[in-house]
XYZ file of C-alpha atoms in Angstrom:
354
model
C 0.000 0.000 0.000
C 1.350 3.422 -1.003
C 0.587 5.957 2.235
C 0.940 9.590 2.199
C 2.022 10.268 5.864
C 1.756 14.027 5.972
C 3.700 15.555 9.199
C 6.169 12.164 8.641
C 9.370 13.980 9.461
C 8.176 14.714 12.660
C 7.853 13.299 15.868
C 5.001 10.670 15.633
C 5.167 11.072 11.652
C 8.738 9.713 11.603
C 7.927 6.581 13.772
C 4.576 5.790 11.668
C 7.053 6.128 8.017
C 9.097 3.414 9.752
C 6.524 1.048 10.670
C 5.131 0.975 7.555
C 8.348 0.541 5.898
C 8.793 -2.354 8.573
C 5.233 -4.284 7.246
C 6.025 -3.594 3.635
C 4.196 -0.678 2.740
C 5.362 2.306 0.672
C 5.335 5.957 2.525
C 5.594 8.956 1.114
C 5.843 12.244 3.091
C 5.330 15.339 2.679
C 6.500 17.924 5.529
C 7.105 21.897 5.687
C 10.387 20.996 8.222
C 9.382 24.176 9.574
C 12.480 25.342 11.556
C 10.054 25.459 14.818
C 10.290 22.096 14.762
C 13.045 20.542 12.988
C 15.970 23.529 13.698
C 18.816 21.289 13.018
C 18.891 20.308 9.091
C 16.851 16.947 8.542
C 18.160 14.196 6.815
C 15.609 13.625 3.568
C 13.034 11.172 4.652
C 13.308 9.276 1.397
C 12.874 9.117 -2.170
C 9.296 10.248 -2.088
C 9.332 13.350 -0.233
C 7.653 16.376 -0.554
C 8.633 19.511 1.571
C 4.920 21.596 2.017
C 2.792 22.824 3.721
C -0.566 20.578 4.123
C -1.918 24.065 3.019
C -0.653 23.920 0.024
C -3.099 22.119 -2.355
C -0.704 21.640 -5.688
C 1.924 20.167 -3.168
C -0.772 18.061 -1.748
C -1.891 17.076 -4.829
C 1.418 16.401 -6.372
C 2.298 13.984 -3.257
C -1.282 12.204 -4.090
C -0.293 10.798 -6.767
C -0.516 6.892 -6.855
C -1.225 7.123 -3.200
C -3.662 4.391 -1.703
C -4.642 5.715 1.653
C -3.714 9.312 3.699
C -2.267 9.003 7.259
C -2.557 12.786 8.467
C -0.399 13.487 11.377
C 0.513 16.978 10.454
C -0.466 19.355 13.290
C -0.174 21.933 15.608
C -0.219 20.770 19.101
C -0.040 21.383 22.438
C -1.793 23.725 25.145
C 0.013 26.360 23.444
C 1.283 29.765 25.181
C -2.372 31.725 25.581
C -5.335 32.810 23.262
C -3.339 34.547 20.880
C -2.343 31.229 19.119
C -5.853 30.983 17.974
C -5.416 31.612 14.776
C -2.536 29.461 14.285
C -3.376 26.612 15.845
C -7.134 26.926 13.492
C -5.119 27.469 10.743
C -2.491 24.593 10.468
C -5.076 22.027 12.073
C -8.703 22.789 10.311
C -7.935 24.633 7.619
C -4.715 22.281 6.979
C -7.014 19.161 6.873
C -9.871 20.553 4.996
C -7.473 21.590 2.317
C -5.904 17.897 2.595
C -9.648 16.216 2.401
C -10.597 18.332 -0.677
C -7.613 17.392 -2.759
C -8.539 13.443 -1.378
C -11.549 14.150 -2.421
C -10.096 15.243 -6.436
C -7.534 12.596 -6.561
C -10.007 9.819 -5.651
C -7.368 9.438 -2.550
C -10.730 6.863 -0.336
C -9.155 5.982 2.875
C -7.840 8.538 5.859
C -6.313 7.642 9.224
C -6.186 10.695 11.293
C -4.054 11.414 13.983
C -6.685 12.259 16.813
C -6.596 13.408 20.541
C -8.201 12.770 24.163
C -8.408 16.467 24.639
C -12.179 16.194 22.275
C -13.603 14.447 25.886
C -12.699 17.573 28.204
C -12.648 15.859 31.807
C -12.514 12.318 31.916
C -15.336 9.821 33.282
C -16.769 10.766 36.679
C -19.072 9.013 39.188
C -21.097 10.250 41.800
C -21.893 8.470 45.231
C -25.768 9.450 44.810
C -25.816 10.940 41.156
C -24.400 8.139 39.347
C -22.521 9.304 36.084
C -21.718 12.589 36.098
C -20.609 15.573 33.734
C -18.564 18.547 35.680
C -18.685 21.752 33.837
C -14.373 23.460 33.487
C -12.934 24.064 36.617
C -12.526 27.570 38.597
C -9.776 29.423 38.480
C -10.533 30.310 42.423
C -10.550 26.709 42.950
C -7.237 26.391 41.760
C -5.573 28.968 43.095
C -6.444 27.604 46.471
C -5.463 24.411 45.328
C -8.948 22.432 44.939
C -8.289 20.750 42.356
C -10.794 17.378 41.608
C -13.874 18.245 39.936
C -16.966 17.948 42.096
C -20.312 16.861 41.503
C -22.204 19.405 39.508
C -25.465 18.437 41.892
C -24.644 17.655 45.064
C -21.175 18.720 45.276
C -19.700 15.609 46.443
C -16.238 13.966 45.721
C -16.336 12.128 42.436
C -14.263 8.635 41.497
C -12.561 9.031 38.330
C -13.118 6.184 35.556
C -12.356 5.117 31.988
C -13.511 7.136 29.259
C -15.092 5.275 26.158
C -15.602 6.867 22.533
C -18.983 7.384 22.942
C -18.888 9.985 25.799
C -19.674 13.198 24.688
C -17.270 15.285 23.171
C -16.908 18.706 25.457
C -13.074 20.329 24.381
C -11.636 23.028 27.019
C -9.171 25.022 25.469
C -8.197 25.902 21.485
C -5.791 22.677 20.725
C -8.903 20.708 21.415
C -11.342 22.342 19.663
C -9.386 21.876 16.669
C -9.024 18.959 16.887
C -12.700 17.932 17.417
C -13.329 20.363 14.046
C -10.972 17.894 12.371
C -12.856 14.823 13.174
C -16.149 16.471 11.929
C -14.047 17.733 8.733
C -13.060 13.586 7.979
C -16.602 12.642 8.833
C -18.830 15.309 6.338
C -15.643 14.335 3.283
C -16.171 10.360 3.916
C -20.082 10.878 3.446
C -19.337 12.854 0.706
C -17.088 10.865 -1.340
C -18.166 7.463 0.629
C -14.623 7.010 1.950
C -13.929 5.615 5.060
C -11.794 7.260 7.745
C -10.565 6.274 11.277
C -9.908 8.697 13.662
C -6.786 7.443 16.228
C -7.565 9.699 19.740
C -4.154 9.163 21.231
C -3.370 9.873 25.035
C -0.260 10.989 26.314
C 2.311 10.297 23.549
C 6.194 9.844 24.212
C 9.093 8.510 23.252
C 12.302 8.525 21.334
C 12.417 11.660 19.333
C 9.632 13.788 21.453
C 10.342 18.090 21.165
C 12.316 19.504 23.889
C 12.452 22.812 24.926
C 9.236 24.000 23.326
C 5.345 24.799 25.245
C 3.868 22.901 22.739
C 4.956 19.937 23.531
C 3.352 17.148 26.086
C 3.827 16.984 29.620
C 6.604 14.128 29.042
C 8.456 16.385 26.890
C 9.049 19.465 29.518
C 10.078 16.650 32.161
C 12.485 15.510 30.562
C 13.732 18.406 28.695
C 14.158 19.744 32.574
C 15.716 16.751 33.261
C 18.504 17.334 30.210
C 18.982 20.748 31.806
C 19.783 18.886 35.265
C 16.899 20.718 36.908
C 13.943 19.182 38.612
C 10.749 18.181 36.814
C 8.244 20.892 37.869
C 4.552 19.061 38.426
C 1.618 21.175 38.400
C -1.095 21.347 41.004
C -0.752 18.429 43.573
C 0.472 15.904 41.130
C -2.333 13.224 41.239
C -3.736 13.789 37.651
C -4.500 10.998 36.049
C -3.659 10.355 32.343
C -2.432 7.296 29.845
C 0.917 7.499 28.621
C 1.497 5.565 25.554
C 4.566 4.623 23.961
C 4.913 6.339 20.442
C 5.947 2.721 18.843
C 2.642 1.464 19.892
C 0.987 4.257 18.371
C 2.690 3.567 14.713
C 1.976 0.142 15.344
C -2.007 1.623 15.681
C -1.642 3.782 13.053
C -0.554 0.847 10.895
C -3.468 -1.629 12.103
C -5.741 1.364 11.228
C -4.752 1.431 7.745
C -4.589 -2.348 6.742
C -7.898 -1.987 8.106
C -8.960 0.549 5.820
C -7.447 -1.773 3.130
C -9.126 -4.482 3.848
C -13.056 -4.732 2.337
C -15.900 -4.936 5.260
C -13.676 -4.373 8.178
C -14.602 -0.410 8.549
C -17.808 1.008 7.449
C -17.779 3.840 4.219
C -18.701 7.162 4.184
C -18.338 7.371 8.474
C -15.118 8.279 10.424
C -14.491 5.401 13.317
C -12.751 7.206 16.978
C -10.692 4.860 18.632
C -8.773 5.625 21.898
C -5.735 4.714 21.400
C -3.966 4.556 24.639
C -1.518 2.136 27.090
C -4.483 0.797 29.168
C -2.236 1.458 32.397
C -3.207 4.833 34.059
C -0.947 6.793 36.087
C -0.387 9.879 37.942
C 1.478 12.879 35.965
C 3.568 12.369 39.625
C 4.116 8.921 38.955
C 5.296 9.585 35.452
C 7.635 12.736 36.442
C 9.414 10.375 39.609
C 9.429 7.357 37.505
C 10.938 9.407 35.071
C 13.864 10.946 37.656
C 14.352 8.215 39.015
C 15.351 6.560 35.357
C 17.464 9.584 34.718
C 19.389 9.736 38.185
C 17.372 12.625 39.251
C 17.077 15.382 40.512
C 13.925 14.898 41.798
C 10.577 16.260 40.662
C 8.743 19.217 42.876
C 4.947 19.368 43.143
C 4.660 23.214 42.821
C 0.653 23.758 42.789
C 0.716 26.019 40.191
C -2.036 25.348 37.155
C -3.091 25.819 33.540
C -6.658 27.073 33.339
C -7.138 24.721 30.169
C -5.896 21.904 31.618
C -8.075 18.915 33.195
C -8.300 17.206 35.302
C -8.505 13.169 34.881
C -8.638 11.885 31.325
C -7.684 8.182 30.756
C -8.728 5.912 27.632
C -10.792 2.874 27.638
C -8.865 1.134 24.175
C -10.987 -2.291 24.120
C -12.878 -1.325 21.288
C -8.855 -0.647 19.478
C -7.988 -4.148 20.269
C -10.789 -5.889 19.492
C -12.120 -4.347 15.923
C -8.270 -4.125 14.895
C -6.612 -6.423 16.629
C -3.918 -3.895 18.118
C -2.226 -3.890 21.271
C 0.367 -2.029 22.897
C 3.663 -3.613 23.631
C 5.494 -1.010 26.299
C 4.779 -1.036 29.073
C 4.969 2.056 31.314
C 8.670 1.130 33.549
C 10.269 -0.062 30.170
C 9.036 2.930 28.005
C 9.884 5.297 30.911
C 13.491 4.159 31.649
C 13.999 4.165 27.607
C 12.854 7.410 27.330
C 14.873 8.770 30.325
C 17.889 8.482 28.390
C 16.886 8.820 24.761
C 17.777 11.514 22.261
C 15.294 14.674 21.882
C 14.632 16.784 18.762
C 15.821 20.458 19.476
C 13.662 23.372 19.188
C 13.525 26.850 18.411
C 10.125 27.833 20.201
């Protein structure tokens, strides 16, 4: 199969080109290399590279050619700095994949694996005592500041037990990043019913790994501990350090991607004109303390410190149920959290200019 992987010089790009290579099929990237992201010079992916912008519809076009099936992992990601990266973030994410779908759409191009995000649920899964399940509106900024930090029951008030959020919870995005990325979802979803293609939508967790950003706020929370931890300062862990998230390993998440388009390939085994979500995450929660001290401890320290400061578009809890990954395509993740942590400890980073 011949696979368009846009964003496939970068961080998650890069290790979906080589799995593919790996299982025999034929990538071809295309990537801006903006110096953001990739300030020291890249090596050329391949033969079949194209360096654009997903903007730019003749480059997009051009790199259609012959191609079987689009894996779109170019992005702009991150919480970002504030508000004012509206516009950017709208443009490279919505308006980047809605130029990307139209030119599918002209070149015939049928089958799209996008690279999606937990940040379209808002807050994870909550239970109440006496309420049952339970949707808490964004967190106060007073709260925070004095360092209440779980959500609380939105009718009662009482202390809630975080669960495992499943694909069909509703989608409820708190800051810009996610809001993009739920537009892109509905973007896939109106082109498949157009042109009766058939698209998957991958919402990853917490991705990390060999290769992740350093140095840079758009990055995940993996990324600034150990970029702190290159610096040979602490890891700095906001509010009291008990959020929970998934961190998955960015091999198993080429390894998804890959799953998601022999599925694709493969007649009856996704339905047309729809876009399937599918968590895609490690099935092992743990605490963003857990992962920073895990993390330290890997690296030889120093230690992380729990500082209670806060990001007003941050949540809470948000971890993945992934059944309905492994059981429709088969895919399970192969890293566990102590291996991928103590690999990633001491792996290289990709510089940035940010």
């Amino acid at each position: 199969m011949r696979v368009l992987v846009t964003g496939g010089a970068g961080f998650i790009g890069s290790h979906v080109v080589t799995a593919l290579r790996r299982r025999g099929h034929h990538p071809v990237v295309l990537d801006s290399l903006l110096p953001a992201a990739h300030p020291v010079p890249q090596e050329v992916p391949g033969p079949d590279f194209v360096r654009a912008d997903v903007r730019d519809r003749d480059a997009v076009l051009t790199a259609l050619r012959g191609v079987d099936a689009v894996c779109h992992q170019a992005a702009m990601v991150g919480l970002g700095k504030d508000f004012a990266d509206a516009p950017a973030y709208v443009g490279a994410n919505d308006l980047g994949t809605a130029v990307l779908l139209a030119a599918m759409a002209e070149s015939g191009v049928p089958r799209l694996v996008l690279a999606g995000s937990m940040v379209v649920y808002g807050e994870g899964r909550y239970e109440c005592p006496r309420h049952g399940v339970v949707r808490p509106g964004p967190r106060r900024a007073s709260d925070l500041a004095e360092g209440r930090f779980e959500p609380r029951c939105p009718s009662c008030g009482a202390e809630l037990a975080p669960g495992l959020v499943a694909e069909d919870a509703p989608a409820d995005p708190r800051n810009v990043y996610a809001t993009t990325k739920l537009a892109q979802e509905h973007l896939a979803a109106a082109w498949a019913r157009c042109v009766d293609g058939r698209a998957v939508s991958l919402r990853y967790h917490n991705v990390y790994g060999p290769g992740m950003p350093r140095d840079t706020p758009y990055a995940g929370v993996a990324s600034f501990f150990r970029s702190a931890l290159a610096r040979g300062e602490a890891p700095r862990v906001f509010e009291d350090g008990a959020q929970r998230r998934d961190f998955v390993h960015v091999g198993d998440v080429a390894a998804a991607n890959v799953a998601a388009l022999e599925a694709l390939d493969s007649p009856g085994a996704l339905p047309p004109g729809a876009c399937t979500a599918y968590n895609t995450g490690s099935g092992e929660p743990h605490t963003v303390g857990e992962m920073a001290s895990a993390l330290a401890a890997a690296h030889g320290g120093p230690a992380p410190v729990v500082t209670g400061e806060f990001r007003l578009g941050d949540v809470r809890h948000i971890t993945a149920d992934s059944r309905r990954l492994r059981t429709d395509l088969g895919w399970r993740p192969e890293v566990s959290f102590a291996q991928g942590m103590t690999e990633f400890a001491h792996a290289t980073q990709r510089a940035s200019l940010v």
